[in-house]
Amino acid sequence: MNSQFGLMNVWTQGDFVTRAVALLLIGMSLASWMVIIIKTLDVLKYKKIARNAEDFWHSEDFAAGLTRLGNDPSNPFRQLAIEGREATAHHRNTKAHLHDTLDVSDWVTRSLRNTIDEFTSRLQSGLAILASVGSTAPFIGLFGTVWGIYHALLAIGTAGQATIDKVAGPIGEALIMTALGLAVAIPAVLGYNALVRGNKGVLHKLNRFAHDLHAYFVTGARVGTSGQANVVPMKKA
C-alpha cells in the first residue's frame, strides 16, 4: 500500500474532527481488548473451579467439602455452600418466627438465588462495553469517512479539477476511517459472543450445583443419589 493511504498520513493531513474520531476509535479498541482479556481469564478461572466443584460431593462431611472447594473468597461454589449452610441454620434457629410464613425450602432457595444473582452481575460486568463498542464503532468510522470525503470534495472544488491523482489520496484516507471502525467493532462483537457463551456455561454449572445444594439442605441427599447422600447431613446445633 502506498504510504499516502496510511493511517499516519490520515493523522497528519486530517483536521481536528478526523483526529478526534481516530483517537475515539483507538480508545474504544483498547477498552474492548482490555475487557476481552480480563473477562476471558475470569471465565477460564471459573470453568476450572466448576470442574473441581464436583469434589465437594465426594467428601466425608460438609466441612471437608468446603475445604475441597478451597479458600478463595471469590469462588462462587464455596459462597453458595456457605450461604446455604447459614440460611439453613438461620431458619432452624428462628423457626418459631418463620415457619408460619416461609418454609426451609423457600428460604434456602431465596438465599441461594441471591448469591447466584450477585455472581451473575459480577460475571457479566464489562460486557456492556463490548456491546456498545460493537454497535457504535462502525458508525463512528463511517462519520469519519463522510467527514473526510466532504473535505476532499471541498479541496477538489477549490482546485477546480478532479483528476485521479487528486481524488485517490483524499478519498482513500477517508475510507481508512471506515476500515478502522470495522477493525474496532468486529473483535468487540466476537469477544462479546464468546464471553456470553462462556458465562452461560459457568452459570449452568453453578445453577446445577445450587440445585443439588438445595436438595441436600432440605432433604439431606443430593439429587440423583437415590436417598443416599455423598455428603453426610449437617449436624444440628
JSON list of C-alpha atoms in Angstrom, two decimals:
[
{"chain": "A", "resi": 1, "resn": "MET", "atom": "CA", "xyz": [0.00, 0.00, 0.00]},
{"chain": "A", "resi": 2, "resn": "ASN", "atom": "CA", "xyz": [1.26, 3.47, -0.86]},
{"chain": "A", "resi": 3, "resn": "SER", "atom": "CA", "xyz": [2.30, 5.48, 2.19]},
{"chain": "A", "resi": 4, "resn": "GLN", "atom": "CA", "xyz": [-0.10, 8.25, 1.20]},
{"chain": "A", "resi": 5, "resn": "PHE", "atom": "CA", "xyz": [-3.01, 5.99, 2.23]},
{"chain": "A", "resi": 6, "resn": "GLY", "atom": "CA", "xyz": [-1.54, 5.13, 5.61]},
{"chain": "A", "resi": 7, "resn": "LEU", "atom": "CA", "xyz": [-3.12, 5.92, 8.95]},
{"chain": "A", "resi": 8, "resn": "MET", "atom": "CA", "xyz": [-0.25, 8.25, 9.82]},
{"chain": "A", "resi": 9, "resn": "ASN", "atom": "CA", "xyz": [-0.99, 10.27, 6.71]},
{"chain": "A", "resi": 10, "resn": "VAL", "atom": "CA", "xyz": [-4.64, 10.48, 7.75]},
{"chain": "A", "resi": 11, "resn": "TRP", "atom": "CA", "xyz": [-3.48, 11.83, 11.11]},
{"chain": "A", "resi": 12, "resn": "THR", "atom": "CA", "xyz": [-1.12, 14.41, 9.63]},
{"chain": "A", "resi": 13, "resn": "GLN", "atom": "CA", "xyz": [-3.49, 15.53, 6.87]},
{"chain": "A", "resi": 14, "resn": "GLY", "atom": "CA", "xyz": [-6.72, 15.36, 8.87]},
{"chain": "A", "resi": 15, "resn": "ASP", "atom": "CA", "xyz": [-8.31, 18.18, 10.84]},
{"chain": "A", "resi": 16, "resn": "PHE", "atom": "CA", "xyz": [-9.42, 18.25, 14.47]},
{"chain": "A", "resi": 17, "resn": "VAL", "atom": "CA", "xyz": [-12.58, 16.20, 13.84]},
{"chain": "A", "resi": 18, "resn": "THR", "atom": "CA", "xyz": [-10.71, 13.47, 11.96]},
{"chain": "A", "resi": 19, "resn": "ARG", "atom": "CA", "xyz": [-8.11, 13.17, 14.68]},
{"chain": "A", "resi": 20, "resn": "ALA", "atom": "CA", "xyz": [-10.77, 13.12, 17.39]},
{"chain": "A", "resi": 21, "resn": "VAL", "atom": "CA", "xyz": [-12.61, 10.29, 15.61]},
{"chain": "A", "resi": 22, "resn": "ALA", "atom": "CA", "xyz": [-9.37, 8.33, 15.22]},
{"chain": "A", "resi": 23, "resn": "LEU", "atom": "CA", "xyz": [-8.50, 8.79, 18.90]},
{"chain": "A", "resi": 24, "resn": "LEU", "atom": "CA", "xyz": [-12.01, 7.77, 19.94]},
{"chain": "A", "resi": 25, "resn": "LEU", "atom": "CA", "xyz": [-11.84, 4.57, 17.88]},
{"chain": "A", "resi": 26, "resn": "ILE", "atom": "CA", "xyz": [-8.39, 3.72, 19.23]},
{"chain": "A", "resi": 27, "resn": "GLY", "atom": "CA", "xyz": [-9.61, 4.29, 22.78]},
{"chain": "A", "resi": 28, "resn": "MET", "atom": "CA", "xyz": [-12.66, 2.09, 22.16]},
{"chain": "A", "resi": 29, "resn": "SER", "atom": "CA", "xyz": [-10.42, -0.61, 20.76]},
{"chain": "A", "resi": 30, "resn": "LEU", "atom": "CA", "xyz": [-8.13, -0.55, 23.79]},
{"chain": "A", "resi": 31, "resn": "ALA", "atom": "CA", "xyz": [-11.10, -0.66, 26.17]},
{"chain": "A", "resi": 32, "resn": "SER", "atom": "CA", "xyz": [-12.70, -3.59, 24.35]},
{"chain": "A", "resi": 33, "resn": "TRP", "atom": "CA", "xyz": [-9.47, -5.60, 24.25]},
{"chain": "A", "resi": 34, "resn": "MET", "atom": "CA", "xyz": [-8.91, -4.99, 27.96]},
{"chain": "A", "resi": 35, "resn": "VAL", "atom": "CA", "xyz": [-12.41, -6.27, 28.72]},
{"chain": "A", "resi": 36, "resn": "ILE", "atom": "CA", "xyz": [-11.94, -9.28, 26.42]},
{"chain": "A", "resi": 37, "resn": "ILE", "atom": "CA", "xyz": [-8.65, -10.29, 28.04]},
{"chain": "A", "resi": 38, "resn": "ILE", "atom": "CA", "xyz": [-9.78, -9.75, 31.65]},
{"chain": "A", "resi": 39, "resn": "LYS", "atom": "CA", "xyz": [-13.16, -11.45, 31.24]},
{"chain": "A", "resi": 40, "resn": "THR", "atom": "CA", "xyz": [-11.65, -14.35, 29.28]},
{"chain": "A", "resi": 41, "resn": "LEU", "atom": "CA", "xyz": [-9.25, -15.01, 32.15]},
{"chain": "A", "resi": 42, "resn": "ASP", "atom": "CA", "xyz": [-12.21, -14.87, 34.56]},
{"chain": "A", "resi": 43, "resn": "VAL", "atom": "CA", "xyz": [-14.21, -17.37, 32.50]},
{"chain": "A", "resi": 44, "resn": "LEU", "atom": "CA", "xyz": [-11.26, -19.77, 32.32]},
{"chain": "A", "resi": 45, "resn": "LYS", "atom": "CA", "xyz": [-10.77, -19.43, 36.07]},
{"chain": "A", "resi": 46, "resn": "TYR", "atom": "CA", "xyz": [-14.42, -20.16, 36.88]},
{"chain": "A", "resi": 47, "resn": "LYS", "atom": "CA", "xyz": [-14.54, -23.08, 34.46]},
{"chain": "A", "resi": 48, "resn": "LYS", "atom": "CA", "xyz": [-11.61, -24.64, 36.29]},
{"chain": "A", "resi": 49, "resn": "ILE", "atom": "CA", "xyz": [-13.35, -24.02, 39.62]},
{"chain": "A", "resi": 50, "resn": "ALA", "atom": "CA", "xyz": [-16.55, -25.59, 38.26]},
{"chain": "A", "resi": 51, "resn": "ARG", "atom": "CA", "xyz": [-14.68, -28.74, 37.23]},
{"chain": "A", "resi": 52, "resn": "ASN", "atom": "CA", "xyz": [-13.24, -29.07, 40.72]},
{"chain": "A", "resi": 53, "resn": "ALA", "atom": "CA", "xyz": [-16.56, -28.38, 42.45]},
{"chain": "A", "resi": 54, "resn": "GLU", "atom": "CA", "xyz": [-17.68, -31.97, 41.90]},
{"chain": "A", "resi": 55, "resn": "ASP", "atom": "CA", "xyz": [-15.12, -33.00, 44.53]},
{"chain": "A", "resi": 56, "resn": "PHE", "atom": "CA", "xyz": [-17.38, -31.38, 47.12]},
{"chain": "A", "resi": 57, "resn": "TRP", "atom": "CA", "xyz": [-19.85, -34.27, 46.83]},
{"chain": "A", "resi": 58, "resn": "HIS", "atom": "CA", "xyz": [-17.16, -36.86, 47.41]},
{"chain": "A", "resi": 59, "resn": "SER", "atom": "CA", "xyz": [-16.19, -35.52, 50.83]},
{"chain": "A", "resi": 60, "resn": "GLU", "atom": "CA", "xyz": [-16.86, -37.29, 54.11]},
{"chain": "A", "resi": 61, "resn": "ASP", "atom": "CA", "xyz": [-18.67, -34.29, 55.63]},
{"chain": "A", "resi": 62, "resn": "PHE", "atom": "CA", "xyz": [-19.66, -30.70, 54.89]},
{"chain": "A", "resi": 63, "resn": "ALA", "atom": "CA", "xyz": [-16.55, -29.16, 56.45]},
{"chain": "A", "resi": 64, "resn": "ALA", "atom": "CA", "xyz": [-14.31, -31.38, 54.35]},
{"chain": "A", "resi": 65, "resn": "GLY", "atom": "CA", "xyz": [-16.32, -30.42, 51.30]},
{"chain": "A", "resi": 66, "resn": "LEU", "atom": "CA", "xyz": [-15.70, -26.74, 51.96]},
{"chain": "A", "resi": 67, "resn": "THR", "atom": "CA", "xyz": [-12.01, -27.49, 52.33]},
{"chain": "A", "resi": 68, "resn": "ARG", "atom": "CA", "xyz": [-12.00, -29.13, 48.91]},
{"chain": "A", "resi": 69, "resn": "LEU", "atom": "CA", "xyz": [-13.60, -26.04, 47.43]},
{"chain": "A", "resi": 70, "resn": "GLY", "atom": "CA", "xyz": [-10.60, -24.01, 48.62]},
{"chain": "A", "resi": 71, "resn": "ASN", "atom": "CA", "xyz": [-10.29, -20.73, 50.49]},
{"chain": "A", "resi": 72, "resn": "ASP", "atom": "CA", "xyz": [-10.73, -18.34, 47.58]},
{"chain": "A", "resi": 73, "resn": "PRO", "atom": "CA", "xyz": [-13.46, -15.86, 48.66]},
{"chain": "A", "resi": 74, "resn": "SER", "atom": "CA", "xyz": [-14.34, -15.25, 45.01]},
{"chain": "A", "resi": 75, "resn": "ASN", "atom": "CA", "xyz": [-15.21, -18.94, 44.47]},
{"chain": "A", "resi": 76, "resn": "PRO", "atom": "CA", "xyz": [-18.97, -18.84, 43.75]},
{"chain": "A", "resi": 77, "resn": "PHE", "atom": "CA", "xyz": [-19.42, -22.53, 44.58]},
{"chain": "A", "resi": 78, "resn": "ARG", "atom": "CA", "xyz": [-17.91, -22.01, 48.03]},
{"chain": "A", "resi": 79, "resn": "GLN", "atom": "CA", "xyz": [-20.08, -18.94, 48.51]},
{"chain": "A", "resi": 80, "resn": "LEU", "atom": "CA", "xyz": [-23.18, -20.96, 47.62]},
{"chain": "A", "resi": 81, "resn": "ALA", "atom": "CA", "xyz": [-22.31, -23.73, 50.06]},
{"chain": "A", "resi": 82, "resn": "ILE", "atom": "CA", "xyz": [-21.68, -21.28, 52.90]},
{"chain": "A", "resi": 83, "resn": "GLU", "atom": "CA", "xyz": [-24.81, -19.28, 52.13]},
{"chain": "A", "resi": 84, "resn": "GLY", "atom": "CA", "xyz": [-26.92, -22.44, 52.07]},
{"chain": "A", "resi": 85, "resn": "ARG", "atom": "CA", "xyz": [-25.49, -23.61, 55.38]},
{"chain": "A", "resi": 86, "resn": "GLU", "atom": "CA", "xyz": [-26.09, -20.23, 57.03]},
{"chain": "A", "resi": 87, "resn": "ALA", "atom": "CA", "xyz": [-29.61, -19.99, 55.61]},
{"chain": "A", "resi": 88, "resn": "THR", "atom": "CA", "xyz": [-30.48, -23.46, 56.93]},
{"chain": "A", "resi": 89, "resn": "ALA", "atom": "CA", "xyz": [-29.04, -22.70, 60.36]},
{"chain": "A", "resi": 90, "resn": "HIS", "atom": "CA", "xyz": [-30.81, -19.34, 60.49]},
{"chain": "A", "resi": 91, "resn": "HIS", "atom": "CA", "xyz": [-34.16, -20.91, 59.61]},
{"chain": "A", "resi": 92, "resn": "ARG", "atom": "CA", "xyz": [-33.68, -23.65, 62.20]},
{"chain": "A", "resi": 93, "resn": "ASN", "atom": "CA", "xyz": [-32.71, -21.21, 64.94]},
{"chain": "A", "resi": 94, "resn": "THR", "atom": "CA", "xyz": [-35.66, -18.86, 64.20]},
{"chain": "A", "resi": 95, "resn": "LYS", "atom": "CA", "xyz": [-38.18, -21.50, 63.23]},
{"chain": "A", "resi": 96, "resn": "ALA", "atom": "CA", "xyz": [-40.70, -20.27, 65.77]},
{"chain": "A", "resi": 97, "resn": "HIS", "atom": "CA", "xyz": [-40.86, -16.97, 63.91]},
{"chain": "A", "resi": 98, "resn": "LEU", "atom": "CA", "xyz": [-40.50, -18.13, 60.29]},
{"chain": "A", "resi": 99, "resn": "HIS", "atom": "CA", "xyz": [-42.31, -21.43, 59.99]},
{"chain": "A", "resi": 100, "resn": "ASP", "atom": "CA", "xyz": [-45.74, -19.85, 59.53]},
{"chain": "A", "resi": 101, "resn": "THR", "atom": "CA", "xyz": [-44.64, -17.67, 56.62]},
{"chain": "A", "resi": 102, "resn": "LEU", "atom": "CA", "xyz": [-41.70, -19.34, 54.85]},
{"chain": "A", "resi": 103, "resn": "ASP", "atom": "CA", "xyz": [-40.61, -22.98, 54.91]},
{"chain": "A", "resi": 104, "resn": "VAL", "atom": "CA", "xyz": [-37.00, -24.08, 54.79]},
{"chain": "A", "resi": 105, "resn": "SER", "atom": "CA", "xyz": [-37.14, -24.90, 51.07]},
{"chain": "A", "resi": 106, "resn": "ASP", "atom": "CA", "xyz": [-38.26, -21.39, 50.11]},
{"chain": "A", "resi": 107, "resn": "TRP", "atom": "CA", "xyz": [-35.80, -19.80, 52.50]},
{"chain": "A", "resi": 108, "resn": "VAL", "atom": "CA", "xyz": [-32.82, -21.74, 51.16]},
{"chain": "A", "resi": 109, "resn": "THR", "atom": "CA", "xyz": [-33.95, -21.15, 47.56]},
{"chain": "A", "resi": 110, "resn": "ARG", "atom": "CA", "xyz": [-34.12, -17.40, 48.12]},
{"chain": "A", "resi": 111, "resn": "SER", "atom": "CA", "xyz": [-30.69, -17.31, 49.77]},
{"chain": "A", "resi": 112, "resn": "LEU", "atom": "CA", "xyz": [-29.04, -19.36, 47.02]},
{"chain": "A", "resi": 113, "resn": "ARG", "atom": "CA", "xyz": [-30.74, -17.30, 44.32]},
{"chain": "A", "resi": 114, "resn": "ASN", "atom": "CA", "xyz": [-29.45, -14.05, 45.82]},
{"chain": "A", "resi": 115, "resn": "THR", "atom": "CA", "xyz": [-25.90, -15.41, 45.76]},
{"chain": "A", "resi": 116, "resn": "ILE", "atom": "CA", "xyz": [-26.25, -16.55, 42.14]},
{"chain": "A", "resi": 117, "resn": "ASP", "atom": "CA", "xyz": [-27.70, -13.18, 41.12]},
{"chain": "A", "resi": 118, "resn": "GLU", "atom": "CA", "xyz": [-24.79, -11.32, 42.71]},
{"chain": "A", "resi": 119, "resn": "PHE", "atom": "CA", "xyz": [-22.26, -13.57, 40.97]},
{"chain": "A", "resi": 120, "resn": "THR", "atom": "CA", "xyz": [-24.10, -13.22, 37.63]},
{"chain": "A", "resi": 121, "resn": "SER", "atom": "CA", "xyz": [-23.93, -9.45, 37.89]},
{"chain": "A", "resi": 122, "resn": "ARG", "atom": "CA", "xyz": [-20.20, -9.63, 38.62]},
{"chain": "A", "resi": 123, "resn": "LEU", "atom": "CA", "xyz": [-19.59, -12.14, 35.83]},
{"chain": "A", "resi": 124, "resn": "GLN", "atom": "CA", "xyz": [-21.38, -10.03, 33.23]},
{"chain": "A", "resi": 125, "resn": "SER", "atom": "CA", "xyz": [-19.77, -6.74, 34.20]},
{"chain": "A", "resi": 126, "resn": "GLY", "atom": "CA", "xyz": [-17.91, -5.19, 31.29]},
{"chain": "A", "resi": 127, "resn": "LEU", "atom": "CA", "xyz": [-19.96, -6.89, 28.58]},
{"chain": "A", "resi": 128, "resn": "ALA", "atom": "CA", "xyz": [-21.94, -3.68, 28.10]},
{"chain": "A", "resi": 129, "resn": "ILE", "atom": "CA", "xyz": [-18.71, -2.03, 26.95]},
{"chain": "A", "resi": 130, "resn": "LEU", "atom": "CA", "xyz": [-18.22, -4.67, 24.24]},
{"chain": "A", "resi": 131, "resn": "ALA", "atom": "CA", "xyz": [-21.85, -4.37, 23.15]},
{"chain": "A", "resi": 132, "resn": "SER", "atom": "CA", "xyz": [-21.58, -0.58, 22.93]},
{"chain": "A", "resi": 133, "resn": "VAL", "atom": "CA", "xyz": [-18.29, -0.70, 21.01]},
{"chain": "A", "resi": 134, "resn": "GLY", "atom": "CA", "xyz": [-19.56, -3.36, 18.61]},
{"chain": "A", "resi": 135, "resn": "SER", "atom": "CA", "xyz": [-22.72, -1.40, 17.81]},
{"chain": "A", "resi": 136, "resn": "THR", "atom": "CA", "xyz": [-21.30, 2.12, 17.57]},
{"chain": "A", "resi": 137, "resn": "ALA", "atom": "CA", "xyz": [-17.75, 1.79, 16.21]},
{"chain": "A", "resi": 138, "resn": "PRO", "atom": "CA", "xyz": [-18.81, 1.19, 12.55]},
{"chain": "A", "resi": 139, "resn": "PHE", "atom": "CA", "xyz": [-20.95, 4.32, 12.59]},
{"chain": "A", "resi": 140, "resn": "ILE", "atom": "CA", "xyz": [-18.22, 6.40, 14.21]},
{"chain": "A", "resi": 141, "resn": "GLY", "atom": "CA", "xyz": [-15.83, 5.21, 11.49]},
{"chain": "A", "resi": 142, "resn": "LEU", "atom": "CA", "xyz": [-18.44, 6.00, 8.86]},
{"chain": "A", "resi": 143, "resn": "PHE", "atom": "CA", "xyz": [-18.79, 9.50, 10.26]},
{"chain": "A", "resi": 144, "resn": "GLY", "atom": "CA", "xyz": [-15.04, 9.96, 9.90]},
{"chain": "A", "resi": 145, "resn": "THR", "atom": "CA", "xyz": [-15.28, 8.74, 6.31]},
{"chain": "A", "resi": 146, "resn": "VAL", "atom": "CA", "xyz": [-18.09, 11.14, 5.44]},
{"chain": "A", "resi": 147, "resn": "TRP", "atom": "CA", "xyz": [-16.26, 13.99, 7.07]},
{"chain": "A", "resi": 148, "resn": "GLY", "atom": "CA", "xyz": [-13.06, 13.19, 5.17]},
{"chain": "A", "resi": 149, "resn": "ILE", "atom": "CA", "xyz": [-14.86, 12.87, 1.81]},
{"chain": "A", "resi": 150, "resn": "TYR", "atom": "CA", "xyz": [-16.62, 16.17, 2.43]},
{"chain": "A", "resi": 151, "resn": "HIS", "atom": "CA", "xyz": [-13.33, 17.97, 2.92]},
{"chain": "A", "resi": 152, "resn": "ALA", "atom": "CA", "xyz": [-11.80, 16.13, -0.02]},
{"chain": "A", "resi": 153, "resn": "LEU", "atom": "CA", "xyz": [-14.60, 17.38, -2.26]},
{"chain": "A", "resi": 154, "resn": "LEU", "atom": "CA", "xyz": [-14.10, 20.91, -0.95]},
{"chain": "A", "resi": 155, "resn": "ALA", "atom": "CA", "xyz": [-10.41, 20.69, -1.81]},
{"chain": "A", "resi": 156, "resn": "ILE", "atom": "CA", "xyz": [-11.21, 19.37, -5.28]},
{"chain": "A", "resi": 157, "resn": "GLY", "atom": "CA", "xyz": [-13.70, 22.18, -5.81]},
{"chain": "A", "resi": 158, "resn": "THR", "atom": "CA", "xyz": [-11.13, 24.73, -4.77]},
{"chain": "A", "resi": 159, "resn": "ALA", "atom": "CA", "xyz": [-8.55, 23.24, -7.14]},
{"chain": "A", "resi": 160, "resn": "GLY", "atom": "CA", "xyz": [-11.09, 23.31, -9.97]},
{"chain": "A", "resi": 161, "resn": "GLN", "atom": "CA", "xyz": [-10.28, 19.84, -11.30]},
{"chain": "A", "resi": 162, "resn": "ALA", "atom": "CA", "xyz": [-10.89, 16.23, -10.20]},
{"chain": "A", "resi": 163, "resn": "THR", "atom": "CA", "xyz": [-8.07, 14.19, -11.69]},
{"chain": "A", "resi": 164, "resn": "ILE", "atom": "CA", "xyz": [-7.42, 10.72, -10.31]},
{"chain": "A", "resi": 165, "resn": "ASP", "atom": "CA", "xyz": [-4.24, 11.78, -8.54]},
{"chain": "A", "resi": 166, "resn": "LYS", "atom": "CA", "xyz": [-6.13, 14.44, -6.65]},
{"chain": "A", "resi": 167, "resn": "VAL", "atom": "CA", "xyz": [-9.12, 12.21, -5.80]},
{"chain": "A", "resi": 168, "resn": "ALA", "atom": "CA", "xyz": [-7.41, 8.92, -4.88]},
{"chain": "A", "resi": 169, "resn": "GLY", "atom": "CA", "xyz": [-5.41, 10.25, -1.94]},
{"chain": "A", "resi": 170, "resn": "PRO", "atom": "CA", "xyz": [-8.13, 12.13, -0.02]},
{"chain": "A", "resi": 171, "resn": "ILE", "atom": "CA", "xyz": [-10.83, 9.53, -0.70]},
{"chain": "A", "resi": 172, "resn": "GLY", "atom": "CA", "xyz": [-8.50, 6.66, 0.29]},
{"chain": "A", "resi": 173, "resn": "GLU", "atom": "CA", "xyz": [-7.61, 8.43, 3.52]},
{"chain": "A", "resi": 174, "resn": "ALA", "atom": "CA", "xyz": [-11.31, 8.93, 4.30]},
{"chain": "A", "resi": 175, "resn": "LEU", "atom": "CA", "xyz": [-12.13, 5.28, 3.66]},
{"chain": "A", "resi": 176, "resn": "ILE", "atom": "CA", "xyz": [-9.46, 4.24, 6.14]},
{"chain": "A", "resi": 177, "resn": "MET", "atom": "CA", "xyz": [-11.76, 5.56, 8.87]},
{"chain": "A", "resi": 178, "resn": "THR", "atom": "CA", "xyz": [-14.44, 3.05, 7.85]},
{"chain": "A", "resi": 179, "resn": "ALA", "atom": "CA", "xyz": [-11.89, 0.25, 7.94]},
{"chain": "A", "resi": 180, "resn": "LEU", "atom": "CA", "xyz": [-10.72, 1.41, 11.36]},
{"chain": "A", "resi": 181, "resn": "GLY", "atom": "CA", "xyz": [-14.30, 1.41, 12.64]},
{"chain": "A", "resi": 182, "resn": "LEU", "atom": "CA", "xyz": [-14.81, -2.17, 11.44]},
{"chain": "A", "resi": 183, "resn": "ALA", "atom": "CA", "xyz": [-11.46, -3.25, 12.89]},
{"chain": "A", "resi": 184, "resn": "VAL", "atom": "CA", "xyz": [-12.64, -1.97, 16.27]},
{"chain": "A", "resi": 185, "resn": "ALA", "atom": "CA", "xyz": [-16.18, -3.37, 16.07]},
{"chain": "A", "resi": 186, "resn": "ILE", "atom": "CA", "xyz": [-15.52, -6.92, 14.82]},
{"chain": "A", "resi": 187, "resn": "PRO", "atom": "CA", "xyz": [-13.30, -8.08, 17.73]},
{"chain": "A", "resi": 188, "resn": "ALA", "atom": "CA", "xyz": [-15.75, -6.50, 20.19]},
{"chain": "A", "resi": 189, "resn": "VAL", "atom": "CA", "xyz": [-18.71, -8.39, 18.70]},
{"chain": "A", "resi": 190, "resn": "LEU", "atom": "CA", "xyz": [-16.84, -11.70, 18.50]},
{"chain": "A", "resi": 191, "resn": "GLY", "atom": "CA", "xyz": [-15.49, -11.26, 22.02]},
{"chain": "A", "resi": 192, "resn": "TYR", "atom": "CA", "xyz": [-18.95, -10.42, 23.35]},
{"chain": "A", "resi": 193, "resn": "ASN", "atom": "CA", "xyz": [-20.49, -13.54, 21.80]},
{"chain": "A", "resi": 194, "resn": "ALA", "atom": "CA", "xyz": [-17.69, -15.78, 23.06]},
{"chain": "A", "resi": 195, "resn": "LEU", "atom": "CA", "xyz": [-17.88, -14.39, 26.58]},
{"chain": "A", "resi": 196, "resn": "VAL", "atom": "CA", "xyz": [-21.66, -14.74, 26.70]},
{"chain": "A", "resi": 197, "resn": "ARG", "atom": "CA", "xyz": [-21.32, -18.41, 25.75]},
{"chain": "A", "resi": 198, "resn": "GLY", "atom": "CA", "xyz": [-18.62, -18.92, 28.35]},
{"chain": "A", "resi": 199, "resn": "ASN", "atom": "CA", "xyz": [-20.66, -17.19, 31.04]},
{"chain": "A", "resi": 200, "resn": "LYS", "atom": "CA", "xyz": [-23.70, -19.34, 30.23]},
{"chain": "A", "resi": 201, "resn": "GLY", "atom": "CA", "xyz": [-21.62, -22.48, 30.69]},
{"chain": "A", "resi": 202, "resn": "VAL", "atom": "CA", "xyz": [-20.35, -21.33, 34.09]},
{"chain": "A", "resi": 203, "resn": "LEU", "atom": "CA", "xyz": [-23.81, -20.24, 35.25]},
{"chain": "A", "resi": 204, "resn": "HIS", "atom": "CA", "xyz": [-25.32, -23.54, 34.11]},
{"chain": "A", "resi": 205, "resn": "LYS", "atom": "CA", "xyz": [-22.89, -25.47, 36.31]},
{"chain": "A", "resi": 206, "resn": "LEU", "atom": "CA", "xyz": [-23.44, -23.04, 39.18]},
{"chain": "A", "resi": 207, "resn": "ASN", "atom": "CA", "xyz": [-27.21, -23.42, 38.99]},
{"chain": "A", "resi": 208, "resn": "ARG", "atom": "CA", "xyz": [-26.88, -27.19, 38.91]},
{"chain": "A", "resi": 209, "resn": "PHE", "atom": "CA", "xyz": [-24.63, -27.07, 41.98]},
{"chain": "A", "resi": 210, "resn": "ALA", "atom": "CA", "xyz": [-27.16, -24.81, 43.73]},
{"chain": "A", "resi": 211, "resn": "HIS", "atom": "CA", "xyz": [-29.95, -27.26, 42.86]},
{"chain": "A", "resi": 212, "resn": "ASP", "atom": "CA", "xyz": [-28.01, -30.10, 44.46]},
{"chain": "A", "resi": 213, "resn": "LEU", "atom": "CA", "xyz": [-27.22, -27.95, 47.49]},
{"chain": "A", "resi": 214, "resn": "HIS", "atom": "CA", "xyz": [-30.90, -27.09, 47.88]},
{"chain": "A", "resi": 215, "resn": "ALA", "atom": "CA", "xyz": [-31.85, -30.76, 47.83]},
{"chain": "A", "resi": 216, "resn": "TYR", "atom": "CA", "xyz": [-29.09, -31.58, 50.29]},
{"chain": "A", "resi": 217, "resn": "PHE", "atom": "CA", "xyz": [-30.06, -28.91, 52.82]},
{"chain": "A", "resi": 218, "resn": "VAL", "atom": "CA", "xyz": [-33.78, -29.69, 52.55]},
{"chain": "A", "resi": 219, "resn": "THR", "atom": "CA", "xyz": [-33.77, -33.50, 52.29]},
{"chain": "A", "resi": 220, "resn": "GLY", "atom": "CA", "xyz": [-30.27, -34.49, 53.38]},
{"chain": "A", "resi": 221, "resn": "ALA", "atom": "CA", "xyz": [-29.35, -36.03, 50.00]},
{"chain": "A", "resi": 222, "resn": "ARG", "atom": "CA", "xyz": [-28.08, -34.75, 46.69]},
{"chain": "A", "resi": 223, "resn": "VAL", "atom": "CA", "xyz": [-30.44, -35.10, 43.72]},
{"chain": "A", "resi": 224, "resn": "GLY", "atom": "CA", "xyz": [-29.87, -38.38, 41.89]},
{"chain": "A", "resi": 225, "resn": "THR", "atom": "CA", "xyz": [-28.31, -40.24, 44.81]},
{"chain": "A", "resi": 226, "resn": "SER", "atom": "CA", "xyz": [-31.43, -42.36, 45.50]},
{"chain": "A", "resi": 227, "resn": "GLY", "atom": "CA", "xyz": [-31.68, -41.07, 49.01]},
{"chain": "A", "resi": 228, "resn": "GLN", "atom": "CA", "xyz": [-28.02, -41.74, 49.79]},
{"chain": "A", "resi": 229, "resn": "ALA", "atom": "CA", "xyz": [-26.09, -38.52, 50.32]},
{"chain": "A", "resi": 230, "resn": "ASN", "atom": "CA", "xyz": [-22.44, -38.42, 49.35]},
{"chain": "A", "resi": 231, "resn": "VAL", "atom": "CA", "xyz": [-22.03, -35.70, 51.96]},
{"chain": "A", "resi": 232, "resn": "VAL", "atom": "CA", "xyz": [-23.37, -36.61, 55.37]},
{"chain": "A", "resi": 233, "resn": "PRO", "atom": "CA", "xyz": [-26.18, -34.38, 56.76]},
{"chain": "A", "resi": 234, "resn": "MET", "atom": "CA", "xyz": [-25.14, -31.37, 58.77]},
{"chain": "A", "resi": 235, "resn": "LYS", "atom": "CA", "xyz": [-25.07, -31.84, 62.48]},
{"chain": "A", "resi": 236, "resn": "LYS", "atom": "CA", "xyz": [-27.78, -29.87, 64.19]},
{"chain": "A", "resi": 237, "resn": "ALA", "atom": "CA", "xyz": [-26.67, -27.19, 66.55]}
]
